[in-house]
């Protein structure tokens, strides 16, 4: 009973909702553009090393290009941009908790280094 | 109305979009990931677990590198190749990155042709993807051989902190294993596509029973994830 009522409303209401319900079918051109962008971004991150940038400029550029590349792969190649929010949040939010783990281990690493320097001294 | 739109594919439920839809999906006593097939949802959840595995590896590497009192080798020099009389920094890693990105591009196009039910192009693009993957693994074997002959071991290396060796073999080894499994997975599905299993609804290992080409997209998810992990390894291990 409920199923039939639901079925009559099946016509896509918004463009986004209609898109998510069909198969992930997108123009080839979009994939080629993303492909090209990934190539360019990889070249940039390689150039950061090749040119020999150092310090905060180097780290921020590496991280920027990394995040852009990862975002493009997940959003377009893996079709995350067109999935329902229920799936997007279930998959993308948990990895953020890894950052808590990173913070814990940064603190721990500082402590380990501190004890090593205190009890064993610097490099042999 | 509902009868004429009936297809072997399950009719999607009408749900609100955006945040209201998110709340409705998670609050309901039905399937949370509506209109997402089990195959796809389970691949995503597997990839989430794999994210934690690689996350732990990279965190272990970070901890080792931050806590060592011995200098860390300079990856830019360690992974340089001697070409034409000069040392080109990281050149092999850069080529490996481009090969993997290209394989991701061909995979995305294979998924596209799969949904168009263009068997030949789908299978060929998947085989091409597998070839790029195999090329990547081959270059990694070259990289490993080079470093092993230079004396890098899981317990040490000639340039400083011994943890460099262990994290290098652990992280790139695990990633290479993923690529190799992906190549095998791609070839299995490509063969099924070529043979027309999804049109004849032939049953079998990893084959949908309803003649859908969605398995190509699911294979693609795995393959793009391998590329995604490499983005992080490239940034944190080779460039940092």
mmCIF file of N, CA and C in Angstrom, chain A residues 3 6-7 9-11 13-14 17 20-21 23-28 31-32 35 38-39 42-43 45-46 49-50 58-59 62-63 66 69-70 73-74 77-80 83-87 89-91 94-95 98 101-102 105-106 109-110 112-113 116-117 121-124, chain B residues 2 10-16 18-19 21-22 25-26 32-36 40 44 47-48 52 56 59 62-63 66-69 76 88-91 94 97-98 101-102 104-106 108-109 111-113 115-116 163 217 221 224-225 227-228 231-232 234-236 239-240:
data_model
loop_
_atom_site.group_PDB
_atom_site.id
_atom_site.type_symbol
_atom_site.label_atom_id
_atom_site.label_comp_id
_atom_site.label_asym_id
_atom_site.label_seq_id
_atom_site.Cartn_x
_atom_site.Cartn_y
_atom_site.Cartn_z
ATOM 1 N N UNK A 3 3.927 1.321 -0.641
ATOM 2 C CA UNK A 3 4.825 1.264 -1.792
ATOM 3 C C UNK A 3 4.204 1.898 -3.010
ATOM 4 N N UNK A 6 4.142 5.612 -2.779
ATOM 5 C CA UNK A 6 5.482 6.138 -3.003
ATOM 6 C C UNK A 6 5.791 6.151 -4.494
ATOM 7 N N UNK A 7 5.385 5.074 -5.172
ATOM 8 C CA UNK A 7 5.694 4.947 -6.587
ATOM 9 C C UNK A 7 5.104 6.056 -7.436
ATOM 10 N N UNK A 9 4.791 8.999 -6.726
ATOM 11 C CA UNK A 9 5.569 10.229 -6.547
ATOM 12 C C UNK A 9 6.984 10.092 -7.094
ATOM 13 N N UNK A 10 7.210 8.990 -7.784
ATOM 14 C CA UNK A 10 8.590 8.672 -8.158
ATOM 15 C C UNK A 10 9.227 9.651 -9.138
ATOM 16 N N UNK A 11 8.400 10.460 -9.821
ATOM 17 C CA UNK A 11 8.969 11.394 -10.789
ATOM 18 C C UNK A 11 9.954 12.317 -10.092
ATOM 19 N N UNK A 13 11.801 15.241 -8.571
ATOM 20 C CA UNK A 13 11.316 16.573 -8.234
ATOM 21 C C UNK A 13 12.389 17.618 -8.531
ATOM 22 N N UNK A 14 13.544 17.392 -7.981
ATOM 23 C CA UNK A 14 14.631 18.328 -8.266
ATOM 24 C C UNK A 14 15.647 17.649 -9.161
ATOM 25 N N UNK A 17 18.035 15.379 -7.047
ATOM 26 C CA UNK A 17 17.438 14.130 -6.581
ATOM 27 C C UNK A 17 17.293 13.148 -7.733
ATOM 28 N N UNK A 20 20.684 11.558 -8.556
ATOM 29 C CA UNK A 20 21.210 10.580 -7.615
ATOM 30 C C UNK A 20 20.496 9.251 -7.756
ATOM 31 N N UNK A 21 19.245 9.290 -8.254
ATOM 32 C CA UNK A 21 18.480 8.055 -8.307
ATOM 33 C C UNK A 21 18.826 7.214 -9.525
ATOM 34 N N UNK A 23 21.546 5.819 -12.603
ATOM 35 C CA UNK A 23 22.920 5.368 -12.575
ATOM 36 C C UNK A 23 23.857 6.556 -12.689
ATOM 37 N N UNK A 24 25.062 6.357 -12.204
ATOM 38 C CA UNK A 24 26.038 7.447 -12.261
ATOM 39 C C UNK A 24 26.513 7.616 -13.698
ATOM 40 N N UNK A 25 25.763 8.392 -14.454
ATOM 41 C CA UNK A 25 26.061 8.574 -15.869
ATOM 42 C C UNK A 25 26.337 10.046 -16.108
ATOM 43 N N UNK A 26 27.587 10.355 -16.418
ATOM 44 C CA UNK A 26 27.970 11.747 -16.607
ATOM 45 C C UNK A 26 28.780 11.865 -17.891
ATOM 46 N N UNK A 27 28.790 13.078 -18.470
ATOM 47 C CA UNK A 27 29.487 13.222 -19.754
ATOM 48 C C UNK A 27 30.969 12.880 -19.662
ATOM 49 N N UNK A 28 31.478 12.235 -20.707
ATOM 50 C CA UNK A 28 32.895 11.853 -20.763
ATOM 51 C C UNK A 28 33.781 13.085 -20.618
ATOM 52 N N UNK A 31 34.980 13.865 -17.191
ATOM 53 C CA UNK A 31 36.070 13.019 -16.714
ATOM 54 C C UNK A 31 37.405 13.474 -17.305
ATOM 55 N N UNK A 32 37.362 13.860 -18.581
ATOM 56 C CA UNK A 32 38.612 14.293 -19.221
ATOM 57 C C UNK A 32 39.139 15.575 -18.585
ATOM 58 N N UNK A 35 40.660 14.626 -15.282
ATOM 59 C CA UNK A 35 41.912 13.958 -15.606
ATOM 60 C C UNK A 35 43.014 14.994 -15.841
ATOM 61 N N UNK A 38 43.942 16.809 -12.658
ATOM 62 C CA UNK A 38 44.792 15.982 -11.793
ATOM 63 C C UNK A 38 46.228 15.980 -12.302
ATOM 64 N N UNK A 39 46.387 15.952 -13.620
ATOM 65 C CA UNK A 39 47.717 16.019 -14.220
ATOM 66 C C UNK A 39 48.403 17.331 -13.850
ATOM 67 N N UNK A 42 49.256 17.481 -10.144
ATOM 68 C CA UNK A 42 50.407 16.631 -9.835
ATOM 69 C C UNK A 42 51.697 17.295 -10.285
ATOM 70 N N UNK A 43 51.658 17.911 -11.470
ATOM 71 C CA UNK A 43 52.842 18.614 -11.958
ATOM 72 C C UNK A 43 53.235 19.714 -10.993
ATOM 73 N N UNK A 45 52.613 19.885 -7.765
ATOM 74 C CA UNK A 45 53.195 19.380 -6.517
ATOM 75 C C UNK A 45 54.596 18.822 -6.770
ATOM 76 N N UNK A 46 54.824 18.274 -7.963
ATOM 77 C CA UNK A 46 56.188 17.821 -8.290
ATOM 78 C C UNK A 46 57.129 19.017 -8.379
ATOM 79 N N UNK A 49 58.757 20.371 -5.267
ATOM 80 C CA UNK A 49 59.998 19.706 -4.874
ATOM 81 C C UNK A 49 61.134 20.056 -5.829
ATOM 82 N N UNK A 50 60.816 20.087 -7.117
ATOM 83 C CA UNK A 50 61.851 20.301 -8.135
ATOM 84 C C UNK A 50 62.489 21.673 -7.986
ATOM 85 N N UNK A 58 56.281 25.561 1.243
ATOM 86 C CA UNK A 58 56.320 24.196 0.719
ATOM 87 C C UNK A 58 55.190 23.356 1.305
ATOM 88 N N UNK A 59 55.083 23.357 2.649
ATOM 89 C CA UNK A 59 54.067 22.498 3.297
ATOM 90 C C UNK A 59 52.666 22.888 2.875
ATOM 91 N N UNK A 62 52.024 21.785 -0.774
ATOM 92 C CA UNK A 62 51.859 20.328 -0.865
ATOM 93 C C UNK A 62 50.470 19.924 -0.382
ATOM 94 N N UNK A 63 50.074 20.462 0.784
ATOM 95 C CA UNK A 63 48.771 20.102 1.343
ATOM 96 C C UNK A 63 47.634 20.594 0.457
ATOM 97 N N UNK A 66 47.368 18.391 -2.569
ATOM 98 C CA UNK A 66 46.902 17.071 -2.140
ATOM 99 C C UNK A 66 45.386 17.082 -1.919
ATOM 100 N N UNK A 69 43.466 17.404 -5.226
ATOM 101 C CA UNK A 69 43.468 16.151 -5.986
ATOM 102 C C UNK A 69 42.522 15.133 -5.346
ATOM 103 N N UNK A 70 42.634 14.975 -4.034
ATOM 104 C CA UNK A 70 41.780 14.006 -3.343
ATOM 105 C C UNK A 70 40.308 14.373 -3.527
ATOM 106 N N UNK A 73 39.102 13.456 -7.060
ATOM 107 C CA UNK A 73 38.942 12.007 -7.249
ATOM 108 C C UNK A 73 37.662 11.530 -6.562
ATOM 109 N N UNK A 74 37.476 11.934 -5.295
ATOM 110 C CA UNK A 74 36.307 11.450 -4.554
ATOM 111 C C UNK A 74 35.020 12.016 -5.149
ATOM 112 N N UNK A 77 35.371 11.289 -9.866
ATOM 113 C CA UNK A 77 35.642 9.915 -10.306
ATOM 114 C C UNK A 77 34.832 8.906 -9.495
ATOM 115 N N UNK A 78 34.713 9.144 -8.184
ATOM 116 C CA UNK A 78 33.973 8.198 -7.348
ATOM 117 C C UNK A 78 32.518 8.619 -7.189
ATOM 118 N N UNK A 79 32.104 9.655 -7.902
ATOM 119 C CA UNK A 79 30.707 10.103 -7.988
ATOM 120 C C UNK A 79 30.119 10.549 -6.660
ATOM 121 N N UNK A 80 30.949 10.892 -5.684
ATOM 122 C CA UNK A 80 30.422 11.262 -4.380
ATOM 123 C C UNK A 80 29.563 12.519 -4.465
ATOM 124 N N UNK A 83 25.934 11.547 -4.852
ATOM 125 C CA UNK A 83 25.305 10.574 -3.959
ATOM 126 C C UNK A 83 24.416 11.298 -2.947
ATOM 127 N N UNK A 84 23.592 10.514 -2.240
ATOM 128 C CA UNK A 84 22.730 11.105 -1.213
ATOM 129 C C UNK A 84 23.568 11.515 -0.006
ATOM 130 N N UNK A 85 23.065 12.540 0.705
ATOM 131 C CA UNK A 85 23.797 13.035 1.880
ATOM 132 C C UNK A 85 24.020 11.935 2.915
ATOM 133 N N UNK A 86 23.051 11.000 3.023
ATOM 134 C CA UNK A 86 23.183 9.916 4.012
ATOM 135 C C UNK A 86 24.478 9.145 3.789
ATOM 136 N N UNK A 87 24.801 8.859 2.534
ATOM 137 C CA UNK A 87 26.031 8.123 2.221
ATOM 138 C C UNK A 87 27.249 9.033 2.346
ATOM 139 N N UNK A 89 27.821 11.660 4.238
ATOM 140 C CA UNK A 89 28.227 11.890 5.619
ATOM 141 C C UNK A 89 28.761 10.619 6.253
ATOM 142 N N UNK A 90 28.118 9.465 5.943
ATOM 143 C CA UNK A 90 28.568 8.205 6.553
ATOM 144 C C UNK A 90 30.000 7.881 6.160
ATOM 145 N N UNK A 91 30.401 8.261 4.952
ATOM 146 C CA UNK A 91 31.740 7.916 4.478
ATOM 147 C C UNK A 91 32.754 9.020 4.763
ATOM 148 N N UNK A 94 33.614 10.045 9.237
ATOM 149 C CA UNK A 94 34.498 9.247 10.108
ATOM 150 C C UNK A 94 35.994 9.479 9.897
ATOM 151 N N UNK A 95 36.481 9.613 8.641
ATOM 152 C CA UNK A 95 37.928 9.836 8.493
ATOM 153 C C UNK A 95 38.419 11.114 9.162
ATOM 154 N N UNK A 98 40.245 10.723 12.268
ATOM 155 C CA UNK A 98 41.666 10.352 12.209
ATOM 156 C C UNK A 98 42.517 11.542 12.658
ATOM 157 N N UNK A 101 43.350 11.364 16.182
ATOM 158 C CA UNK A 101 44.446 10.404 16.355
ATOM 159 C C UNK A 101 45.785 11.070 16.008
ATOM 160 N N UNK A 102 45.796 11.844 14.910
ATOM 161 C CA UNK A 102 47.023 12.539 14.504
ATOM 162 C C UNK A 102 47.474 13.464 15.627
ATOM 163 N N UNK A 105 49.007 11.590 18.456
ATOM 164 C CA UNK A 105 50.324 11.028 18.152
ATOM 165 C C UNK A 105 51.391 12.108 17.983
ATOM 166 N N UNK A 106 50.999 13.304 17.572
ATOM 167 C CA UNK A 106 51.960 14.414 17.522
ATOM 168 C C UNK A 106 52.456 14.697 18.938
ATOM 169 N N UNK A 109 54.663 11.868 20.026
ATOM 170 C CA UNK A 109 55.973 11.887 19.374
ATOM 171 C C UNK A 109 56.899 12.910 20.017
ATOM 172 N N UNK A 110 56.342 14.070 20.349
ATOM 173 C CA UNK A 110 57.154 15.087 21.023
ATOM 174 C C UNK A 110 57.716 14.538 22.328
ATOM 175 N N UNK A 112 58.179 11.318 23.130
ATOM 176 C CA UNK A 112 59.173 10.267 22.869
ATOM 177 C C UNK A 112 60.514 10.904 22.516
ATOM 178 N N UNK A 113 60.477 11.932 21.672
ATOM 179 C CA UNK A 113 61.718 12.615 21.284
ATOM 180 C C UNK A 113 62.384 13.243 22.513
ATOM 181 N N UNK A 116 64.011 10.550 24.516
ATOM 182 C CA UNK A 116 65.199 10.038 23.831
ATOM 183 C C UNK A 116 66.377 10.997 24.009
ATOM 184 N N UNK A 117 66.099 12.287 23.818
ATOM 185 C CA UNK A 117 67.177 13.264 23.939
ATOM 186 C C UNK A 117 67.662 13.354 25.378
ATOM 187 N N UNK A 121 70.637 11.108 24.688
ATOM 188 C CA UNK A 121 71.374 12.169 24.017
ATOM 189 C C UNK A 121 71.005 12.226 22.551
ATOM 190 N N UNK A 122 71.660 13.087 21.780
ATOM 191 C CA UNK A 122 71.358 13.255 20.360
ATOM 192 C C UNK A 122 71.913 12.069 19.578
ATOM 193 N N UNK A 123 71.973 12.231 18.271
ATOM 194 C CA UNK A 123 72.386 11.139 17.373
ATOM 195 C C UNK A 123 73.750 10.585 17.771
ATOM 196 N N UNK A 124 73.941 9.257 17.670
ATOM 197 C CA UNK A 124 75.201 8.632 18.068
ATOM 198 C C UNK A 124 76.358 9.082 17.176
ATOM 199 N N UNK B 2 2.876 3.827 -12.702
ATOM 200 C CA UNK B 2 3.987 3.115 -12.080
ATOM 201 C C UNK B 2 4.291 1.834 -12.847
ATOM 202 N N UNK B 10 15.242 -1.603 -9.168
ATOM 203 C CA UNK B 10 14.243 -1.221 -8.181
ATOM 204 C C UNK B 10 13.897 0.240 -8.313
ATOM 205 N N UNK B 11 12.592 0.499 -8.268
ATOM 206 C CA UNK B 11 12.117 1.876 -8.423
ATOM 207 C C UNK B 11 12.623 2.719 -7.254
ATOM 208 N N UNK B 12 13.256 3.863 -7.531
ATOM 209 C CA UNK B 12 13.761 4.674 -6.415
ATOM 210 C C UNK B 12 12.625 5.272 -5.592
ATOM 211 N N UNK B 13 12.827 5.341 -4.293
ATOM 212 C CA UNK B 13 11.836 5.957 -3.417
ATOM 213 C C UNK B 13 11.952 7.463 -3.505
ATOM 214 N N UNK B 14 10.839 8.128 -3.345
ATOM 215 C CA UNK B 14 10.878 9.583 -3.339
ATOM 216 C C UNK B 14 11.191 10.055 -1.934
ATOM 217 N N UNK B 15 12.293 10.717 -1.773
ATOM 218 C CA UNK B 15 12.663 11.251 -0.466
ATOM 219 C C UNK B 15 13.100 12.686 -0.662
ATOM 220 N N UNK B 16 12.972 13.510 0.382
ATOM 221 C CA UNK B 16 13.462 14.881 0.242
ATOM 222 C C UNK B 16 14.970 14.912 0.036
ATOM 223 N N UNK B 18 18.790 17.003 0.277
ATOM 224 C CA UNK B 18 19.503 17.857 1.228
ATOM 225 C C UNK B 18 19.443 17.356 2.658
ATOM 226 N N UNK B 19 19.560 18.277 3.610
ATOM 227 C CA UNK B 19 19.645 17.907 5.024
ATOM 228 C C UNK B 19 18.389 17.197 5.513
ATOM 229 N N UNK B 21 16.522 15.281 3.805
ATOM 230 C CA UNK B 21 16.616 13.908 3.325
ATOM 231 C C UNK B 21 17.598 13.107 4.157
ATOM 232 N N UNK B 22 18.712 13.723 4.527
ATOM 233 C CA UNK B 22 19.715 13.074 5.372
ATOM 234 C C UNK B 22 19.099 12.632 6.691
ATOM 235 N N UNK B 25 16.566 9.834 6.055
ATOM 236 C CA UNK B 25 17.218 8.555 5.743
ATOM 237 C C UNK B 25 17.736 7.878 7.008
ATOM 238 N N UNK B 26 18.401 8.659 7.858
ATOM 239 C CA UNK B 26 19.014 8.058 9.035
ATOM 240 C C UNK B 26 18.013 7.786 10.140
ATOM 241 N N UNK B 32 19.100 2.790 5.162
ATOM 242 C CA UNK B 32 19.582 4.167 5.289
ATOM 243 C C UNK B 32 20.073 4.707 3.951
ATOM 244 N N UNK B 33 20.860 3.907 3.244
ATOM 245 C CA UNK B 33 21.421 4.386 1.976
ATOM 246 C C UNK B 33 20.453 4.083 0.848
ATOM 247 N N UNK B 34 19.380 4.855 0.802
ATOM 248 C CA UNK B 34 18.335 4.580 -0.193
ATOM 249 C C UNK B 34 18.873 4.782 -1.593
ATOM 250 N N UNK B 35 18.446 3.936 -2.493
ATOM 251 C CA UNK B 35 18.810 4.005 -3.915
ATOM 252 C C UNK B 35 20.300 3.743 -4.139
ATOM 253 N N UNK B 36 20.993 3.366 -3.086
ATOM 254 C CA UNK B 36 22.377 2.927 -3.248
ATOM 255 C C UNK B 36 22.349 1.415 -3.062
ATOM 256 N N UNK B 40 27.352 -1.408 -3.803
ATOM 257 C CA UNK B 40 28.057 -0.130 -3.768
ATOM 258 C C UNK B 40 28.258 0.339 -2.326
ATOM 259 N N UNK B 44 31.856 0.980 -0.410
ATOM 260 C CA UNK B 44 32.201 2.227 0.265
ATOM 261 C C UNK B 44 32.614 1.964 1.706
ATOM 262 N N UNK B 47 35.978 0.561 1.783
ATOM 263 C CA UNK B 47 36.982 1.597 1.525
ATOM 264 C C UNK B 47 37.175 2.487 2.749
ATOM 265 N N UNK B 48 36.083 2.703 3.517
ATOM 266 C CA UNK B 48 36.207 3.465 4.763
ATOM 267 C C UNK B 48 37.144 2.744 5.716
ATOM 268 N N UNK B 52 41.076 3.805 7.243
ATOM 269 C CA UNK B 52 41.642 3.754 8.592
ATOM 270 C C UNK B 52 42.960 2.977 8.603
ATOM 271 N N UNK B 56 46.315 4.727 9.711
ATOM 272 C CA UNK B 56 47.184 4.256 10.798
ATOM 273 C C UNK B 56 48.626 4.141 10.326
ATOM 274 N N UNK B 59 50.065 7.585 10.076
ATOM 275 C CA UNK B 59 50.278 8.150 11.414
ATOM 276 C C UNK B 59 51.503 7.500 12.066
ATOM 277 N N UNK B 62 54.391 9.140 10.595
ATOM 278 C CA UNK B 62 54.542 10.486 11.159
ATOM 279 C C UNK B 62 55.186 10.423 12.548
ATOM 280 N N UNK B 63 54.692 9.503 13.383
ATOM 281 C CA UNK B 63 55.230 9.383 14.739
ATOM 282 C C UNK B 63 56.703 8.999 14.710
ATOM 283 N N UNK B 66 58.740 12.016 13.535
ATOM 284 C CA UNK B 66 58.783 13.130 14.480
ATOM 285 C C UNK B 66 59.572 12.801 15.731
ATOM 286 N N UNK B 67 59.644 11.506 16.081
ATOM 287 C CA UNK B 67 60.246 11.178 17.375
ATOM 288 C C UNK B 67 61.696 10.713 17.242
ATOM 289 N N UNK B 68 62.222 10.598 16.000
ATOM 290 C CA UNK B 68 63.582 10.109 15.876
ATOM 291 C C UNK B 68 64.596 11.233 16.111
ATOM 292 N N UNK B 69 65.645 10.882 16.868
ATOM 293 C CA UNK B 69 66.700 11.861 17.128
ATOM 294 C C UNK B 69 67.746 11.828 16.020
ATOM 295 N N UNK B 76 63.715 13.503 -1.553
ATOM 296 C CA UNK B 76 63.990 14.098 -2.859
ATOM 297 C C UNK B 76 65.279 13.547 -3.461
ATOM 298 N N UNK B 88 67.871 13.685 -11.350
ATOM 299 C CA UNK B 88 66.553 14.309 -11.411
ATOM 300 C C UNK B 88 65.770 13.862 -10.185
ATOM 301 N N UNK B 89 65.403 14.814 -9.299
ATOM 302 C CA UNK B 89 64.734 14.411 -8.063
ATOM 303 C C UNK B 89 63.353 13.818 -8.317
ATOM 304 N N UNK B 90 63.056 12.733 -7.625
ATOM 305 C CA UNK B 90 61.701 12.157 -7.578
ATOM 306 C C UNK B 90 61.099 11.801 -8.929
ATOM 307 N N UNK B 91 61.928 11.712 -9.986
ATOM 308 C CA UNK B 91 61.341 11.585 -11.325
ATOM 309 C C UNK B 91 60.534 10.299 -11.470
ATOM 310 N N UNK B 94 57.210 10.705 -9.835
ATOM 311 C CA UNK B 94 56.332 11.567 -10.627
ATOM 312 C C UNK B 94 55.709 10.787 -11.775
ATOM 313 N N UNK B 97 53.070 8.556 -10.499
ATOM 314 C CA UNK B 97 51.852 9.304 -10.197
ATOM 315 C C UNK B 97 51.037 9.535 -11.455
ATOM 316 N N UNK B 98 51.704 9.939 -12.530
ATOM 317 C CA UNK B 98 50.981 10.211 -13.775
ATOM 318 C C UNK B 98 50.357 8.930 -14.332
ATOM 319 N N UNK B 101 47.220 8.219 -12.238
ATOM 320 C CA UNK B 101 46.135 9.157 -12.542
ATOM 321 C C UNK B 101 45.498 8.804 -13.880
ATOM 322 N N UNK B 102 46.340 8.472 -14.848
ATOM 323 C CA UNK B 102 45.817 8.103 -16.164
ATOM 324 C C UNK B 102 44.951 6.853 -16.068
ATOM 325 N N UNK B 104 43.210 6.029 -13.568
ATOM 326 C CA UNK B 104 41.956 6.457 -12.969
ATOM 327 C C UNK B 104 41.037 7.063 -14.037
ATOM 328 N N UNK B 105 41.646 7.814 -14.959
ATOM 329 C CA UNK B 105 40.866 8.415 -16.043
ATOM 330 C C UNK B 105 40.243 7.362 -16.940
ATOM 331 N N UNK B 106 41.020 6.363 -17.341
ATOM 332 C CA UNK B 106 40.470 5.313 -18.203
ATOM 333 C C UNK B 106 39.398 4.514 -17.463
ATOM 334 N N UNK B 108 37.323 5.703 -15.111
ATOM 335 C CA UNK B 108 36.100 6.510 -15.084
ATOM 336 C C UNK B 108 35.361 6.388 -16.415
ATOM 337 N N UNK B 109 36.109 6.354 -17.518
ATOM 338 C CA UNK B 109 35.475 6.227 -18.834
ATOM 339 C C UNK B 109 34.898 4.830 -19.024
ATOM 340 N N UNK B 111 33.512 3.018 -16.691
ATOM 341 C CA UNK B 111 32.231 3.020 -15.978
ATOM 342 C C UNK B 111 31.159 3.652 -16.864
ATOM 343 N N UNK B 112 31.542 4.762 -17.496
ATOM 344 C CA UNK B 112 30.613 5.466 -18.377
ATOM 345 C C UNK B 112 30.113 4.565 -19.502
ATOM 346 N N UNK B 113 31.031 3.894 -20.180
ATOM 347 C CA UNK B 113 30.636 3.025 -21.293
ATOM 348 C C UNK B 113 29.901 1.787 -20.786
ATOM 349 N N UNK B 115 27.648 1.741 -18.368
ATOM 350 C CA UNK B 115 26.236 2.098 -18.242
ATOM 351 C C UNK B 115 25.593 2.322 -19.601
ATOM 352 N N UNK B 116 26.389 2.574 -20.620
ATOM 353 C CA UNK B 116 25.830 2.664 -21.975
ATOM 354 C C UNK B 116 25.724 1.281 -22.610
ATOM 355 N N UNK B 163 64.017 3.916 10.817
ATOM 356 C CA UNK B 163 62.565 3.812 10.606
ATOM 357 C C UNK B 163 62.167 4.135 9.176
ATOM 358 N N UNK B 217 31.132 0.020 -11.964
ATOM 359 C CA UNK B 217 31.290 1.216 -11.125
ATOM 360 C C UNK B 217 31.904 0.842 -9.772
ATOM 361 N N UNK B 221 35.234 2.184 -8.045
ATOM 362 C CA UNK B 221 35.391 2.790 -6.712
ATOM 363 C C UNK B 221 36.678 2.300 -6.067
ATOM 364 N N UNK B 224 39.744 3.834 -7.990
ATOM 365 C CA UNK B 224 39.978 5.252 -7.698
ATOM 366 C C UNK B 224 40.511 5.433 -6.287
ATOM 367 N N UNK B 225 40.091 4.542 -5.374
ATOM 368 C CA UNK B 225 40.581 4.631 -3.998
ATOM 369 C C UNK B 225 42.089 4.376 -3.936
ATOM 370 N N UNK B 227 44.169 5.061 -6.246
ATOM 371 C CA UNK B 227 44.750 6.309 -6.736
ATOM 372 C C UNK B 227 44.717 7.383 -5.644
ATOM 373 N N UNK B 228 43.589 7.415 -4.929
ATOM 374 C CA UNK B 228 43.406 8.393 -3.851
ATOM 375 C C UNK B 228 44.456 8.215 -2.757
ATOM 376 N N UNK B 231 47.751 9.640 -3.644
ATOM 377 C CA UNK B 231 47.831 11.095 -3.502
ATOM 378 C C UNK B 231 48.414 11.448 -2.132
ATOM 379 N N UNK B 232 47.936 10.741 -1.101
ATOM 380 C CA UNK B 232 48.405 11.031 0.250
ATOM 381 C C UNK B 232 49.837 10.519 0.470
ATOM 382 N N UNK B 234 52.116 10.140 -1.838
ATOM 383 C CA UNK B 234 52.960 11.041 -2.626
ATOM 384 C C UNK B 234 53.260 12.318 -1.840
ATOM 385 N N UNK B 235 52.221 12.877 -1.211
ATOM 386 C CA UNK B 235 52.407 14.135 -0.489
ATOM 387 C C UNK B 235 53.195 13.928 0.800
ATOM 388 N N UNK B 236 52.792 12.937 1.596
ATOM 389 C CA UNK B 236 53.379 12.815 2.933
ATOM 390 C C UNK B 236 54.718 12.083 2.938
ATOM 391 N N UNK B 239 57.082 13.866 -0.841
ATOM 392 C CA UNK B 239 57.323 15.311 -0.949
ATOM 393 C C UNK B 239 57.700 15.937 0.386
ATOM 394 N N UNK B 240 57.143 15.357 1.478
ATOM 395 C CA UNK B 240 57.330 16.019 2.778
ATOM 396 C C UNK B 240 58.798 16.097 3.168
#
